Coordinates of N, CA, C and O in Angstrom, one line a residue:
M11 N -17.3 -0.6 -29.6 CA -16.7 -1.1 -28.5 C -15.3 -1.6 -28.8 O -15.1 -2.3 -29.8
Q12 N -14.4 -1.2 -28.0 CA -13.0 -1.6 -28.2 C -12.9 -3.0 -27.9 O -13.3 -3.6 -27.0
E13 N -11.9 -3.6 -28.5 CA -11.5 -5.1 -28.3 C -10.6 -5.0 -27.1 O -9.7 -4.2 -26.9
C14 N -10.6 -6.2 -26.5 CA -9.7 -6.4 -25.2 C -8.9 -7.7 -25.5 O -9.5 -8.8 -25.6
D15 N -7.6 -7.6 -25.6 CA -6.8 -8.8 -25.9 C -6.1 -9.3 -24.7 O -4.9 -9.9 -24.8
L16 N -6.6 -9.2 -23.5 CA -5.9 -9.6 -22.2 C -6.0 -11.2 -22.2 O -7.1 -11.7 -22.5
E17 N -4.9 -11.8 -21.6 CA -4.9 -13.1 -21.5 C -6.0 -13.6 -20.5 O -6.8 -14.5 -20.7
L18 N -6.1 -12.9 -19.4 CA -7.0 -13.1 -18.3 C -8.4 -12.9 -18.6 O -9.3 -13.6 -18.3
I19 N -8.6 -11.8 -19.4 CA -10.0 -11.5 -19.6 C -10.4 -11.8 -21.1 O -9.9 -11.2 -22.1
N20 N -11.3 -12.8 -21.3 CA -11.6 -13.2 -22.6 C -12.7 -12.1 -23.0 O -13.2 -11.3 -22.3
E21 N -13.2 -12.4 -24.3 CA -14.3 -11.3 -24.8 C -15.4 -11.4 -23.9 O -16.1 -10.3 -23.7
A22 N -15.9 -12.6 -23.5 CA -17.2 -12.6 -22.7 C -16.9 -11.8 -21.4 O -17.9 -11.1 -21.0
V23 N -15.8 -12.0 -20.7 CA -15.6 -11.3 -19.5 C -15.5 -9.7 -19.8 O -16.1 -9.0 -19.0
Y24 N -14.8 -9.4 -20.8 CA -14.7 -8.0 -21.1 C -16.1 -7.4 -21.4 O -16.5 -6.3 -21.0
E25 N -17.0 -8.1 -22.0 CA -18.3 -7.7 -22.5 C -19.1 -7.4 -21.1 O -19.9 -6.4 -21.0
Y26 N -19.0 -8.5 -20.2 CA -19.7 -8.2 -18.9 C -19.1 -6.9 -18.2 O -19.9 -6.1 -17.6
I27 N -17.9 -6.8 -18.1 CA -17.3 -5.6 -17.3 C -17.7 -4.4 -18.0 O -18.0 -3.4 -17.3
S28 N -17.7 -4.3 -19.3 CA -18.0 -3.1 -20.0 C -19.6 -2.7 -19.9 O -20.0 -1.6 -20.2
Q29 N -20.4 -3.6 -19.4 CA -21.7 -3.2 -19.2 C -21.8 -2.3 -17.9 O -22.8 -1.5 -17.8
Y30 N -20.8 -2.3 -17.2 CA -20.9 -1.5 -15.8 C -19.8 -0.5 -15.7 O -19.9 0.4 -15.0
V31 N -18.7 -0.7 -16.5 CA -17.5 0.2 -16.5 C -17.4 0.8 -17.8 O -17.3 0.1 -18.8
D32 N -17.2 2.1 -17.8 CA -17.0 2.8 -19.1 C -15.7 2.3 -19.7 O -14.7 2.1 -18.9
P33 N -15.6 2.1 -21.1 CA -14.4 1.5 -21.6 C -13.1 2.5 -21.5 O -12.0 1.8 -21.3
Q34 N -13.3 3.7 -21.2 CA -12.1 4.5 -20.9 C -11.7 4.4 -19.4 O -10.6 4.7 -19.1
D35 N -12.5 3.6 -18.6 CA -12.0 3.2 -17.2 C -11.6 1.8 -17.2 O -11.2 1.4 -16.1
I36 N -11.5 1.1 -18.4 CA -10.9 -0.1 -18.4 C -9.5 -0.1 -19.1 O -9.4 0.2 -20.3
L37 N -8.4 -0.3 -18.3 CA -7.1 -0.2 -18.8 C -6.4 -1.4 -18.9 O -6.4 -2.2 -17.9
K38 N -5.7 -1.8 -20.0 CA -5.0 -3.0 -19.9 C -3.5 -2.8 -19.9 O -3.0 -1.8 -20.3
N39 N -2.8 -3.7 -19.3 CA -1.4 -3.7 -19.0 C -1.1 -2.3 -18.5 O -0.1 -1.7 -18.9
E40 N -1.8 -1.9 -17.4 CA -1.5 -0.6 -16.8 C -0.4 -0.6 -15.7 O -0.4 -1.5 -14.9
P41 N 0.6 0.3 -15.9 CA 1.7 0.4 -15.1 C 1.2 0.7 -13.6 O 0.6 1.8 -13.5
M42 N 1.5 -0.2 -12.6 CA 1.0 0.2 -11.3 C 1.8 1.3 -10.6 O 1.4 1.9 -9.7
S43 N 2.9 1.7 -11.3 CA 3.8 2.7 -10.8 C 3.1 4.0 -10.9 O 3.5 4.9 -10.2
R44 N 2.1 4.1 -11.7 CA 1.2 5.4 -11.9 C 0.2 5.5 -10.8 O -0.3 6.5 -10.7
H45 N 0.0 4.4 -9.9 CA -1.0 4.4 -9.0 C -0.5 4.1 -7.6 O -1.3 3.7 -6.8
T46 N 0.8 4.1 -7.4 CA 1.3 4.0 -5.9 C 2.0 5.2 -5.6 O 2.7 5.8 -6.4
T47 N 2.0 5.7 -4.3 CA 2.8 6.8 -3.9 C 4.2 6.5 -3.9 O 5.0 7.5 -3.9
F48 N 4.7 5.3 -4.0 CA 6.1 4.9 -4.1 C 6.6 4.9 -5.5 O 7.8 4.8 -5.8
C49 N 5.6 5.1 -6.4 CA 5.9 5.1 -7.9 C 6.7 3.9 -8.3 O 7.6 4.0 -9.2
V50 N 6.4 2.7 -7.9 CA 7.0 1.5 -8.3 C 5.9 0.4 -8.7 O 4.8 0.5 -8.2
G51 N 6.2 -0.5 -9.4 CA 5.4 -1.6 -9.7 C 5.2 -1.9 -11.2 O 5.2 -1.0 -12.0
G52 N 5.2 -3.2 -11.5 CA 4.9 -3.6 -12.9 C 3.5 -3.4 -13.3 O 2.7 -2.7 -12.6
E53 N 3.1 -4.1 -14.4 CA 1.9 -3.7 -15.0 C 0.7 -4.7 -14.3 O 1.0 -5.9 -14.1
A54 N -0.5 -4.1 -14.2 CA -1.6 -4.9 -13.8 C -2.2 -5.3 -15.2 O -2.3 -4.6 -16.1
E55 N -2.6 -6.7 -15.2 CA -3.2 -7.1 -16.5 C -4.5 -6.4 -16.9 O -4.7 -6.0 -18.1
A56 N -5.2 -5.9 -15.9 CA -6.4 -5.1 -16.1 C -6.6 -4.2 -14.9 O -6.3 -4.6 -13.7
F57 N -6.8 -2.9 -15.2 CA -7.1 -1.9 -14.2 C -8.5 -1.2 -14.4 O -8.6 -0.7 -15.6
L58 N -9.4 -1.2 -13.5 CA -10.7 -0.8 -13.5 C -10.8 0.4 -12.6 O -10.8 0.2 -11.5
R59 N -11.2 1.5 -13.1 CA -11.6 2.8 -12.2 C -13.1 2.5 -11.9 O -13.9 2.6 -12.7
I60 N -13.2 2.3 -10.6 CA -14.6 2.1 -10.1 C -15.2 3.6 -9.6 O -14.5 4.2 -8.8
R61 N -16.3 3.8 -10.0 CA -16.9 5.2 -9.7 C -18.1 5.1 -8.8 O -18.5 6.2 -8.4
N62 N -18.7 3.9 -8.6 CA -19.8 3.9 -7.8 C -20.0 2.5 -7.2 O -19.4 1.5 -7.5
K63 N -20.7 2.4 -6.1 CA -20.9 1.1 -5.4 C -21.6 0.1 -6.3 O -21.4 -1.1 -6.1
E64 N -22.5 0.4 -7.2 CA -23.2 -0.5 -7.9 C -22.2 -1.2 -8.9 O -22.5 -2.4 -9.2
Q65 N -21.1 -0.6 -9.3 CA -20.1 -1.3 -10.1 C -19.5 -2.5 -9.2 O -19.3 -3.5 -9.6
L66 N -19.2 -2.2 -8.0 CA -18.6 -3.2 -7.0 C -19.7 -4.3 -6.9 O -19.3 -5.4 -6.9
E67 N -20.9 -3.9 -6.7 CA -21.9 -4.9 -6.5 C -22.0 -5.9 -7.6 O -22.5 -7.1 -7.4
K68 N -21.8 -5.4 -8.8 CA -22.0 -6.3 -10.0 C -20.7 -7.1 -10.3 O -20.7 -8.1 -10.7
L69 N -19.5 -6.5 -10.2 CA -18.3 -6.9 -10.6 C -17.7 -8.0 -9.5 O -17.3 -9.1 -10.0
I70 N -17.6 -7.7 -8.3 CA -17.0 -8.6 -7.2 C -17.7 -9.9 -7.3 O -17.0 -11.0 -7.4
P71 N -19.0 -10.2 -7.3 CA -19.6 -11.4 -7.3 C -19.2 -12.1 -8.5 O -19.0 -13.4 -8.6
Y72 N -19.2 -11.4 -9.7 CA -18.9 -12.0 -11.0 C -17.5 -12.6 -10.9 O -17.1 -13.7 -11.5
F73 N -16.5 -11.8 -10.5 CA -15.1 -12.2 -10.5 C -15.0 -13.5 -9.6 O -14.2 -14.4 -10.0
K74 N -15.7 -13.5 -8.6 CA -15.5 -14.6 -7.6 C -16.1 -15.9 -8.3 O -15.5 -16.9 -8.2
L75 N -17.3 -15.6 -8.9 CA -17.9 -16.8 -9.6 C -17.0 -17.4 -10.7 O -16.9 -18.5 -10.9
A76 N -16.4 -16.4 -11.5 CA -15.5 -16.8 -12.7 C -14.1 -17.1 -12.2 O -13.4 -17.4 -13.1
E77 N -14.0 -17.0 -10.9 CA -12.6 -17.3 -10.3 C -11.5 -16.5 -10.9 O -10.4 -17.0 -11.2
L78 N -11.8 -15.2 -11.1 CA -10.7 -14.2 -11.7 C -10.2 -13.7 -10.6 O -10.7 -13.1 -9.6
P79 N -8.8 -13.5 -10.4 CA -8.1 -12.8 -9.4 C -8.3 -11.3 -9.6 O -8.2 -10.7 -10.6
Y80 N -8.5 -10.8 -8.3 CA -8.7 -9.3 -8.3 C -8.3 -8.8 -7.0 O -8.2 -9.4 -6.0
F81 N -8.0 -7.4 -7.0 CA -7.5 -6.8 -5.8 C -8.1 -5.4 -5.7 O -8.2 -4.6 -6.7
V82 N -8.5 -4.8 -4.7 CA -9.2 -3.7 -4.5 C -8.0 -2.7 -3.9 O -7.5 -2.9 -2.9
I83 N -7.9 -1.5 -4.5 CA -7.0 -0.5 -4.1 C -7.8 0.9 -3.8 O -8.7 1.1 -4.5
G84 N -7.2 1.6 -2.9 CA -7.6 3.1 -2.8 C -6.7 3.9 -3.5 O -6.4 3.8 -4.6
N85 N -6.0 4.8 -2.7 CA -5.3 5.9 -3.3 C -3.8 5.5 -3.5 O -3.0 6.2 -4.1
G86 N -3.4 4.2 -3.2 CA -2.2 3.7 -3.5 C -1.1 4.0 -2.5 O 0.1 3.6 -2.7
S87 N -1.4 4.5 -1.4 CA -0.4 4.9 -0.4 C -0.3 3.5 0.5 O -1.1 2.7 0.4
N88 N 1.0 3.3 0.7 CA 1.5 2.1 1.5 C 1.2 0.8 0.6 O 0.9 -0.2 1.2
L89 N 1.2 1.0 -0.7 CA 1.0 -0.2 -1.6 C 2.3 -0.4 -2.4 O 2.8 0.5 -3.0
L90 N 2.9 -1.6 -2.3 CA 4.0 -1.9 -3.1 C 3.7 -3.1 -4.1 O 3.0 -4.1 -3.7
V91 N 4.0 -2.9 -5.3 CA 3.7 -3.9 -6.3 C 5.0 -4.3 -7.0 O 5.8 -3.5 -7.2
G92 N 5.2 -5.5 -7.1 CA 6.4 -6.1 -7.7 C 6.7 -5.7 -9.1 O 5.7 -5.3 -9.8
D93 N 8.0 -5.9 -9.4 CA 8.2 -5.6 -10.8 C 7.5 -6.4 -11.9 O 7.3 -5.9 -13.1
K94 N 7.1 -7.5 -11.5 CA 6.4 -8.4 -12.4 C 4.9 -8.1 -12.5 O 4.2 -8.6 -13.4
G95 N 4.4 -7.1 -11.7 CA 3.1 -6.7 -11.8 C 2.2 -7.5 -11.1 O 2.5 -8.3 -10.2
Y96 N 0.9 -7.5 -11.5 CA -0.3 -8.3 -10.9 C -1.0 -8.9 -12.1 O -1.5 -8.3 -13.0
H97 N -1.1 -10.3 -12.0 CA -1.8 -11.0 -12.9 C -3.1 -11.1 -12.4 O -3.6 -12.1 -11.9
G98 N -3.9 -10.1 -12.6 CA -5.4 -10.1 -12.3 C -5.8 -8.6 -12.6 O -5.3 -7.9 -13.3
I99 N -7.0 -8.4 -11.9 CA -7.8 -7.3 -12.1 C -7.6 -6.3 -10.9 O -7.9 -6.8 -9.8
I100 N -7.3 -5.0 -11.1 CA -7.2 -4.2 -10.1 C -8.4 -3.4 -10.1 O -8.8 -2.8 -11.2
L101 N -9.1 -3.2 -9.0 CA -10.3 -2.4 -8.8 C -9.8 -1.1 -8.0 O -9.7 -1.1 -6.9
Y102 N -9.7 0.0 -8.8 CA -9.2 1.2 -8.1 C -10.5 2.0 -7.6 O -11.4 2.4 -8.6
L103 N -10.6 2.3 -6.4 CA -11.7 3.1 -5.9 C -11.3 4.5 -5.9 O -10.6 5.0 -5.1
G104 N -11.7 5.2 -7.0 CA -11.1 6.6 -7.1 C -12.3 7.7 -6.9 O -13.0 7.5 -5.9
D105 N -12.4 8.4 -7.9 CA -13.4 9.6 -7.9 C -14.7 9.1 -7.4 O -15.3 8.1 -8.0
G106 N -15.4 9.7 -6.4 CA -16.7 9.4 -5.9 C -16.6 8.1 -5.1 O -17.7 7.8 -4.6
M107 N -15.5 7.5 -4.8 CA -15.4 6.4 -4.0 C -14.6 6.4 -2.8 O -13.9 5.6 -2.4
D108 N -14.5 7.7 -2.4 CA -13.5 7.9 -1.2 C -14.1 7.4 0.1 O -13.4 7.1 1.0
Q109 N -15.4 7.0 0.3 CA -16.0 6.4 1.4 C -17.1 5.5 1.0 O -17.9 5.8 -0.1
I110 N -17.2 4.4 1.7 CA -18.3 3.4 1.4 C -18.9 3.3 2.8 O -18.4 3.1 3.7
R111 N -20.3 3.5 2.8 CA -21.2 3.2 3.9 C -22.0 2.0 3.7 O -22.7 2.0 2.7
V112 N -22.0 1.2 4.7 CA -22.8 0.0 4.7 C -23.7 0.0 5.9 O -23.2 0.2 7.0
D113 N -25.0 -0.1 5.6 CA -26.0 -0.2 6.7 C -26.6 -1.5 6.7 O -27.3 -1.9 5.9
G114 N -26.1 -2.3 7.8 CA -26.7 -3.6 8.0 C -28.1 -3.4 8.4 O -29.1 -3.8 7.8
N115 N -28.3 -3.2 9.7 CA -29.6 -2.8 10.1 C -29.6 -1.5 10.7 O -28.4 -0.9 10.9
R116 N -30.6 -0.9 11.4 CA -30.6 0.5 11.7 C -29.6 0.8 12.9 O -29.1 1.8 13.1
S117 N -29.3 -0.3 13.6 CA -28.4 0.0 14.8 C -26.9 -0.4 14.4 O -26.1 -0.1 15.2
E118 N -26.8 -0.8 13.1 CA -25.3 -1.2 12.8 C -25.0 -0.4 11.6 O -25.7 -0.4 10.5
S119 N -23.8 0.2 11.5 CA -23.3 0.9 10.4 C -21.9 0.8 10.3 O -21.1 0.9 11.3
T120 N -21.3 0.7 9.1 CA -19.8 0.6 8.9 C -19.5 1.7 7.8 O -20.2 1.7 6.9
R121 N -18.5 2.5 8.1 CA -18.0 3.4 7.2 C -16.5 3.0 6.9 O -15.7 2.9 7.7
L122 N -16.2 2.8 5.6 CA -14.8 2.5 5.2 C -14.3 3.7 4.3 O -14.9 4.1 3.5
N123 N -13.0 4.0 4.6 CA -12.4 4.9 3.7 C -11.5 4.1 2.8 O -10.9 3.1 3.1
S124 N -11.6 4.4 1.4 CA -11.0 3.7 0.3 C -9.5 3.4 0.5 O -9.0 2.4 0.0
S125 N -8.9 4.3 1.2 CA -7.5 4.2 1.4 C -7.1 3.1 2.4 O -6.0 2.6 2.4
H126 N -8.2 2.6 3.2 CA -7.9 1.5 4.1 C -8.7 0.3 3.7 O -8.9 -0.6 4.5
L127 N -9.4 0.4 2.6 CA -10.3 -0.8 2.2 C -9.5 -1.9 1.7 O -8.5 -1.9 1.0
R128 N -9.8 -3.2 2.3 CA -9.2 -4.4 2.0 C -10.2 -5.2 1.3 O -11.5 -5.1 1.4
I129 N -9.7 -6.4 0.6 CA -10.5 -7.2 -0.2 C -11.6 -7.9 0.9 O -12.6 -8.1 0.5
E130 N -11.0 -8.1 2.1 CA -12.0 -8.8 3.1 C -13.1 -7.8 3.4 O -14.2 -8.3 3.7
D131 N -12.9 -6.5 3.4 CA -14.0 -5.5 3.6 C -15.0 -5.7 2.6 O -16.3 -5.6 2.9
C132 N -14.7 -5.9 1.3 CA -15.6 -6.0 0.3 C -16.5 -7.3 0.5 O -17.7 -7.3 0.2
G133 N -16.0 -8.4 1.1 CA -16.7 -9.6 1.5 C -17.8 -9.2 2.5 O -18.9 -9.7 2.3
V134 N -17.4 -8.3 3.4 CA -18.4 -8.0 4.5 C -19.4 -7.1 3.9 O -20.7 -7.3 4.2
I135 N -19.1 -6.2 3.0 CA -20.1 -5.4 2.3 C -21.1 -6.3 1.5 O -22.3 -6.2 1.6
M136 N -20.7 -7.2 0.8 CA -21.5 -8.3 0.1 C -22.4 -9.0 1.0 O -23.6 -9.2 0.7
K137 N -21.8 -9.5 2.1 CA -22.7 -10.3 3.0 C -23.7 -9.4 3.6 O -24.9 -9.9 3.7
K138 N -23.4 -8.2 4.0 CA -24.5 -7.3 4.6 C -25.4 -6.9 3.7 O -26.6 -6.8 4.0
K139 N -25.0 -6.7 2.4 CA -26.0 -6.3 1.3 C -27.1 -7.3 1.1 O -28.2 -7.1 1.0
K140 N -26.6 -8.6 1.2 CA -27.5 -9.8 1.0 C -28.3 -10.1 2.3 O -29.1 -11.1 2.3
G141 N -28.0 -9.3 3.3 CA -28.8 -9.8 4.6 C -28.1 -10.7 5.5 O -28.6 -11.1 6.5
G142 N -26.9 -11.1 5.1 CA -26.2 -12.0 6.0 C -25.5 -11.3 7.2 O -25.6 -10.1 7.4
G143 N -24.9 -12.1 8.0 CA -24.2 -11.5 9.3 C -22.9 -10.8 8.9 O -22.5 -10.8 7.7
G144 N -22.4 -10.2 9.8 CA -21.0 -9.5 9.7 C -19.9 -10.6 9.6 O -20.1 -11.7 9.2
G145 N -18.8 -10.2 10.1 CA -17.7 -11.1 10.1 C -16.7 -10.7 9.0 O -17.1 -10.1 8.0
G146 N -15.5 -11.2 9.2 CA -14.5 -11.0 8.2 C -14.6 -12.0 7.1 O -15.2 -12.9 7.0
G147 N -13.8 -11.5 6.0 CA -13.7 -12.2 4.7 C -13.2 -13.5 4.7 O -13.4 -14.2 3.9

């Protein structure tokens, strides 16, 4: 297993993440200019390629509990990142994550396209997954 020397992510956090995310999908000090259509932006301290909903279900509650800053992005269109980058974890919804479907009850369904997914939407997903009500983040 590769070592991770990020300031934000200590060894225990890295170990948790690597249980659910392949080490090749965990990038440190990743230039955000590679992931925005405007090709601008400094480095994200950590950049995780998310490939399935189970990864989100495991990581987001953990990041909240550990009070780790994170941000969810889709294809990077209409996204500007400052030259100083992002001191936190970027969750990139890429291959296999172009749509997320949430079924609350049989009469209620939400479909989100990753290019329009906001962090508030992930809160709604988690609440619905746990059987809670809808509502914004």
